[in-house]
PDB file of C-alpha atoms in Angstrom:
ATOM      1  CA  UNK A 225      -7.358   5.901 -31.846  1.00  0.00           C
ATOM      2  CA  UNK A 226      -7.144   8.385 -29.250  1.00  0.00           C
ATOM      3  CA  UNK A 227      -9.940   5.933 -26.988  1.00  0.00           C
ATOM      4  CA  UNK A 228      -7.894   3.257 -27.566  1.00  0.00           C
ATOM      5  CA  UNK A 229      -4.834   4.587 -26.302  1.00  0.00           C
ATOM      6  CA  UNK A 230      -6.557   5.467 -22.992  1.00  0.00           C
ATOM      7  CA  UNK A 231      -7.871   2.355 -22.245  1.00  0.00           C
ATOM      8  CA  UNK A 232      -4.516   1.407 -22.461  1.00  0.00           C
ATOM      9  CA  UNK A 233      -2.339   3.511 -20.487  1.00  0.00           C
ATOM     10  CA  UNK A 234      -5.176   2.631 -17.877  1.00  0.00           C
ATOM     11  CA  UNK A 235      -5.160  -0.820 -18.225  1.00  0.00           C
ATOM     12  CA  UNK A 236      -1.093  -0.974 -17.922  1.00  0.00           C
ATOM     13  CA  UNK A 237      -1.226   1.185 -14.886  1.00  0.00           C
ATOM     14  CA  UNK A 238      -3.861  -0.997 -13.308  1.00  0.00           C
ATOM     15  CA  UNK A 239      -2.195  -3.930 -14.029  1.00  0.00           C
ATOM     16  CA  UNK A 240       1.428  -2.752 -13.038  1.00  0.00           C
ATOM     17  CA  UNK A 241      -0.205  -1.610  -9.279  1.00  0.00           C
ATOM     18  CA  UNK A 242      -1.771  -4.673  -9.070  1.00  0.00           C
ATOM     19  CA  UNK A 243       1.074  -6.882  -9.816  1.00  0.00           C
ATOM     20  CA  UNK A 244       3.268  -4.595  -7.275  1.00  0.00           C
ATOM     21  CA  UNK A 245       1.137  -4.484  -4.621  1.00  0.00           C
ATOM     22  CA  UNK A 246       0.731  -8.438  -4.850  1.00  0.00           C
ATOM     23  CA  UNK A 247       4.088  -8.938  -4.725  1.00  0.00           C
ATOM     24  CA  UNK A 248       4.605  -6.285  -1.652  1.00  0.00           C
ATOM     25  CA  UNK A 249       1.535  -7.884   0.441  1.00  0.00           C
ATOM     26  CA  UNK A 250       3.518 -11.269  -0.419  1.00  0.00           C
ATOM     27  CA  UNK A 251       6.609  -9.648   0.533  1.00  0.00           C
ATOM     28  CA  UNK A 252       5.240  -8.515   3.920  1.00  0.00           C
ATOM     29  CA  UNK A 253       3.653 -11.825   4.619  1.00  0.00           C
ATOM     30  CA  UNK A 254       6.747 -13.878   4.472  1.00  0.00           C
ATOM     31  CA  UNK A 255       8.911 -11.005   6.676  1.00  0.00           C
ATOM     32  CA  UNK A 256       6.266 -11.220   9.375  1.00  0.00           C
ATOM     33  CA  UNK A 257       6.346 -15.337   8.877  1.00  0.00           C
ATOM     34  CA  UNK A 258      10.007 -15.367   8.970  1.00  0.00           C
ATOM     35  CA  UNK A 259      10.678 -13.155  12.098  1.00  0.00           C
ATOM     36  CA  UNK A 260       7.323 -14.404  14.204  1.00  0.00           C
ATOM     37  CA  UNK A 261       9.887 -15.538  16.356  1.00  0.00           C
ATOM     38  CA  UNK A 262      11.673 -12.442  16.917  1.00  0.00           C
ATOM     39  CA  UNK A 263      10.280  -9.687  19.538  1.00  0.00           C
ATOM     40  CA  UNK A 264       7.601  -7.726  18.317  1.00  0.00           C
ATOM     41  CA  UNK A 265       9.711  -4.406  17.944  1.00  0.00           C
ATOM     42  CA  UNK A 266      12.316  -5.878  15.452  1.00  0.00           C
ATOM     43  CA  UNK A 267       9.449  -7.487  13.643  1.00  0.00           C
ATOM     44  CA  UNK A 268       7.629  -3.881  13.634  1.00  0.00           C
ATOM     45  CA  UNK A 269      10.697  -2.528  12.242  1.00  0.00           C
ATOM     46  CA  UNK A 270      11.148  -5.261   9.241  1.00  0.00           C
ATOM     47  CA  UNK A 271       7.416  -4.401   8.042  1.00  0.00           C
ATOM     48  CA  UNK A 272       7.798  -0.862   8.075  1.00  0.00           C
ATOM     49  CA  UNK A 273      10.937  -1.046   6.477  1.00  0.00           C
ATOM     50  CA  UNK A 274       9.351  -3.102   3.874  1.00  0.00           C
ATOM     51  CA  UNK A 275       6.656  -1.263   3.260  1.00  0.00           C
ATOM     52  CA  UNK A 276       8.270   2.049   2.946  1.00  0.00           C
ATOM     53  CA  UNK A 277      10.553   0.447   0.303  1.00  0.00           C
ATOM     54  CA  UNK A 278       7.473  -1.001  -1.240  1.00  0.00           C
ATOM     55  CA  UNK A 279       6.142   2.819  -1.848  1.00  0.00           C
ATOM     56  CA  UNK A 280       8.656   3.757  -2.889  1.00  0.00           C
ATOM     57  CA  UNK A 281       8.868   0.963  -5.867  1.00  0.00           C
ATOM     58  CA  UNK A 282       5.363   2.083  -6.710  1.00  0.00           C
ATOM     59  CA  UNK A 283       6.262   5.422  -6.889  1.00  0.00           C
ATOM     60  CA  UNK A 284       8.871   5.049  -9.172  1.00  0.00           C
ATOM     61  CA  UNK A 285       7.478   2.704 -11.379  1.00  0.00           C
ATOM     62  CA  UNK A 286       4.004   4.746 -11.564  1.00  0.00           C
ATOM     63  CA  UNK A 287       6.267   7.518 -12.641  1.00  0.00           C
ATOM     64  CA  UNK A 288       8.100   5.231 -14.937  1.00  0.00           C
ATOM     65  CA  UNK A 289       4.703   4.591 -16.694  1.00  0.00           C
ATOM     66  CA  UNK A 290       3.733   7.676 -16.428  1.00  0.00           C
ATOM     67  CA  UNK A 291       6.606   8.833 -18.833  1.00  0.00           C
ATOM     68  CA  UNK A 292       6.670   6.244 -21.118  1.00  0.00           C
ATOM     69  CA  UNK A 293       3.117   7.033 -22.035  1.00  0.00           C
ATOM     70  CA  UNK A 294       3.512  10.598 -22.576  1.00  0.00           C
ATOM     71  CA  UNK A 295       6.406   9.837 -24.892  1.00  0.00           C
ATOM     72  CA  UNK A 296       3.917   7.112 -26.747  1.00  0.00           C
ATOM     73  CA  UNK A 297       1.092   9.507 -26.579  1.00  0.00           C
ATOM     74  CA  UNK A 298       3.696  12.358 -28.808  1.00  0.00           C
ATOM     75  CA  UNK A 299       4.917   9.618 -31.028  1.00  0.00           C
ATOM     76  CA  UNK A 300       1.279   8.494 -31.896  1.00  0.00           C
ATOM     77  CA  UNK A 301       0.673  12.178 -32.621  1.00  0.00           C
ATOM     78  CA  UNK A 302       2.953  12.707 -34.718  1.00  0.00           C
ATOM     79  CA  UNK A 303       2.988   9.438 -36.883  1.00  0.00           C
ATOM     80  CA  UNK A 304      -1.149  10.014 -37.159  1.00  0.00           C
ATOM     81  CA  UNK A 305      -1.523  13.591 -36.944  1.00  0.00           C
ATOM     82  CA  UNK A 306      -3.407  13.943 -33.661  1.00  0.00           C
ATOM     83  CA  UNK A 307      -4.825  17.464 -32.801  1.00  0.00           C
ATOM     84  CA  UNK A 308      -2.043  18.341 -30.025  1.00  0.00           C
ATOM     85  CA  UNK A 309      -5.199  18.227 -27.793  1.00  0.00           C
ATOM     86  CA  UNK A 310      -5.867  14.703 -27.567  1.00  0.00           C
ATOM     87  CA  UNK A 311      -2.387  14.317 -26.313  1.00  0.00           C
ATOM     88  CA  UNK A 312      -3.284  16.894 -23.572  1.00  0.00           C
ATOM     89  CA  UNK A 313      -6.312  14.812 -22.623  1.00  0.00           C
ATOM     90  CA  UNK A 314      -3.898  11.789 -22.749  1.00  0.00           C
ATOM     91  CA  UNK A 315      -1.214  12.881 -20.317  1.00  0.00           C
ATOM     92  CA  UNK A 316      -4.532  14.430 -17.982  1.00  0.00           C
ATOM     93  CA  UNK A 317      -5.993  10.943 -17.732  1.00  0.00           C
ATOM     94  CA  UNK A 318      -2.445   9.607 -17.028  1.00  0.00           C
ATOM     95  CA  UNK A 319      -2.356  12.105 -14.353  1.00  0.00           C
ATOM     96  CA  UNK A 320      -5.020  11.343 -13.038  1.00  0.00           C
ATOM     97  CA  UNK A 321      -4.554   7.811 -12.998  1.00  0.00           C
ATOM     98  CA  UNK A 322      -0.941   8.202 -11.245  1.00  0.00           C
ATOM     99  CA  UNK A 323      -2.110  10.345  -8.408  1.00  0.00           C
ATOM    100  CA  UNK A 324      -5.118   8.008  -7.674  1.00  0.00           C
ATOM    101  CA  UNK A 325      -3.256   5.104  -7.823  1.00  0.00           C
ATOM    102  CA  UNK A 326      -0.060   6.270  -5.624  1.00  0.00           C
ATOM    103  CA  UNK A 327      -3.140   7.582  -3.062  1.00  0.00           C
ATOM    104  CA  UNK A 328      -4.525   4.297  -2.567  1.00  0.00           C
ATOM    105  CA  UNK A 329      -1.670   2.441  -2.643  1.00  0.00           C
ATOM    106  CA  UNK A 330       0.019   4.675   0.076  1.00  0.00           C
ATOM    107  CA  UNK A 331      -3.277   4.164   2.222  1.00  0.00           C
ATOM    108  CA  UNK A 332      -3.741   0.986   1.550  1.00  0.00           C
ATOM    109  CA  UNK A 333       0.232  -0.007   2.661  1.00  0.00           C
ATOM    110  CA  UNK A 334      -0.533   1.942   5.757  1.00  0.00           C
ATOM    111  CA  UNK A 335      -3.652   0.359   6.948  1.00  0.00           C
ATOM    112  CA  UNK A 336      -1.977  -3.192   6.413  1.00  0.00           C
ATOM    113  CA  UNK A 337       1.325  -1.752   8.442  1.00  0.00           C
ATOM    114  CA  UNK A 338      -1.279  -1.202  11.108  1.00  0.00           C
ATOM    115  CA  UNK A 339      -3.089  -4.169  10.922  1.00  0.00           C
ATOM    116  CA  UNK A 340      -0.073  -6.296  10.910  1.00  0.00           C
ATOM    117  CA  UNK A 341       1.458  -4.157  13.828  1.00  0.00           C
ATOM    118  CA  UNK A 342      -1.482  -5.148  15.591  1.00  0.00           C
ATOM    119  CA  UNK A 343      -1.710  -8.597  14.908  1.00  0.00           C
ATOM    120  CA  UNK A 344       1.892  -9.060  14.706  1.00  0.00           C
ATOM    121  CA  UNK A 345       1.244 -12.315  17.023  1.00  0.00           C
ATOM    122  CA  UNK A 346      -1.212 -13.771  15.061  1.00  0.00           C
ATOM    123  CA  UNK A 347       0.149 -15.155  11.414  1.00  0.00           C
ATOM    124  CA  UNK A 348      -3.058 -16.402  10.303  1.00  0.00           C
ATOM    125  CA  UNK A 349      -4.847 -13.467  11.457  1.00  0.00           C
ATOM    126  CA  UNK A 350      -2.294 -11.076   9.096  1.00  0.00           C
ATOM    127  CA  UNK A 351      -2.272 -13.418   6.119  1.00  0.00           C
ATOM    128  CA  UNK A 352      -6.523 -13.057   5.950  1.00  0.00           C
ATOM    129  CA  UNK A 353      -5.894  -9.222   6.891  1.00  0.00           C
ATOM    130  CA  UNK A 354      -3.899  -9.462   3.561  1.00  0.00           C
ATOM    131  CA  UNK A 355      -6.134 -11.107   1.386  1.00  0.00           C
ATOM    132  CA  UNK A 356      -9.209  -8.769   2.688  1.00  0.00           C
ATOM    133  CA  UNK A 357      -7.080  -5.673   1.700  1.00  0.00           C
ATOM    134  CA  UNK A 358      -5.843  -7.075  -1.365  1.00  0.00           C
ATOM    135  CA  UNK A 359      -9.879  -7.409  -2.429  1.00  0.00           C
ATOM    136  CA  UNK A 360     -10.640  -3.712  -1.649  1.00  0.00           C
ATOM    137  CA  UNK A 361      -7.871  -2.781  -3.396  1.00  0.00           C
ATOM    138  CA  UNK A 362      -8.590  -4.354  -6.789  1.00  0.00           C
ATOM    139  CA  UNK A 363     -12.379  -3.034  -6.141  1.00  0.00           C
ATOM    140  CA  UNK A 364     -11.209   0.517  -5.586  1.00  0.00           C
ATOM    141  CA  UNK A 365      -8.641   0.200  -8.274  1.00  0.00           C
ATOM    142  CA  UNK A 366     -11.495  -0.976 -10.464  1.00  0.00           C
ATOM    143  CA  UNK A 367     -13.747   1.304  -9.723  1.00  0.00           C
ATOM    144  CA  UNK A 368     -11.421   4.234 -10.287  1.00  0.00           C
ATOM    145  CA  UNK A 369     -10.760   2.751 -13.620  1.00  0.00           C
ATOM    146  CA  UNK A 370     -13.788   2.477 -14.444  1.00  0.00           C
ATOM    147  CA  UNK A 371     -14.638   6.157 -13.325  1.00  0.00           C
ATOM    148  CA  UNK A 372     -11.906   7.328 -15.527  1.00  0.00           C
ATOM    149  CA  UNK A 373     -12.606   5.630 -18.745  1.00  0.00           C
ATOM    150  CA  UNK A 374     -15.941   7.198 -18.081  1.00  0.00           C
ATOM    151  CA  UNK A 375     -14.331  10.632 -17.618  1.00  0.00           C
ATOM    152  CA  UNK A 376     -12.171  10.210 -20.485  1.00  0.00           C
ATOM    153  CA  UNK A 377     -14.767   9.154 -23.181  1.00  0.00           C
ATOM    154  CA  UNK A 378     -16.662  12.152 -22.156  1.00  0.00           C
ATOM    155  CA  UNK A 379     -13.612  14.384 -22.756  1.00  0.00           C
ATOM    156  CA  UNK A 380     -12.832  13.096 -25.662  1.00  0.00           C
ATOM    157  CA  UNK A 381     -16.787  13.530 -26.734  1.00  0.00           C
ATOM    158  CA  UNK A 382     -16.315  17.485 -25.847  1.00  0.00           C
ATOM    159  CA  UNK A 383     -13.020  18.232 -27.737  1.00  0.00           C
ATOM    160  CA  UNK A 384     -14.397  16.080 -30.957  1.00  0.00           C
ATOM    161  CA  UNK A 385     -17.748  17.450 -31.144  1.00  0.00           C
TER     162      UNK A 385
END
């Protein structure tokens, strides 16, 4: 049970960053598109604005997560009994999880602000900027998922055995 319910809380958190961070690249796309004709210090402004709103989101809605499986994690406890442990090891993983994923998210957002502020000019040149970033972060985010499931299990092996 307890196995189960991480793979899920890290399977909702990777698929809640991914989703946001999708819709912030797209976000940051359009407001470099839309003010390409502007002068290059109002557009500066519009993505940093953007992106600092966009951490922000992600942030809060890690957090968000972040609660709502802690309070699933103590209701699954106490319908099934759970040692109080396994809850522990739970809300660790979640942990975990949050403070990786807020990391990259936060580095990732600032290497695209500086990409884009350097290739404000060039549209095409951000949009593939975009896409490449968007690729390494579903790899890291992957790989970090995978690390933790890995970390997990062999938690979960220590406390049971």
């Amino acid at each position: 049970v307890l196995a189960a319910v991480v793979v899920v809380v890290v399977v909702v958190d990777v698929v809640v960053v991914v989703v946001v961070v999708a819709v912030v690249v797209a976000v940051v796309v359009v407001a470099v598109v839309e003010y390409s004709g502007s002068s290059s210090s109002s557009r500066v402004v519009v993505v940093v604005v953007v992106v600092v709103v966009v951490v922000v989101v992600v942030v809060v809605v890690v957090v968000v997560v972040l609660v709502a499986v802690v309070v699933v994690a103590v209701v699954v406890a106490k319908c099934c009994i759970v040692v109080v442990v396994e809850v522990v090891v739970v809300v660790e993983v979640e942990v975990v999880v949050v403070v990786v994923v807020v990391v990259v998210v936060v580095v990732v957002l600032a290497v695209v602000v500086v990409l884009v502020i350097i290739v404000l000019v060039e549209v095409v040149v951000v949009v593939v900027v975009v896409v490449v970033v968007v690729v390494v972060v579903v790899v890291v985010v992957v790989v970090v998922v995978v690390i933790i499931v890995v970390y997990a299990d062999r938690t979960l092996y220590v406390i049971k055995f």
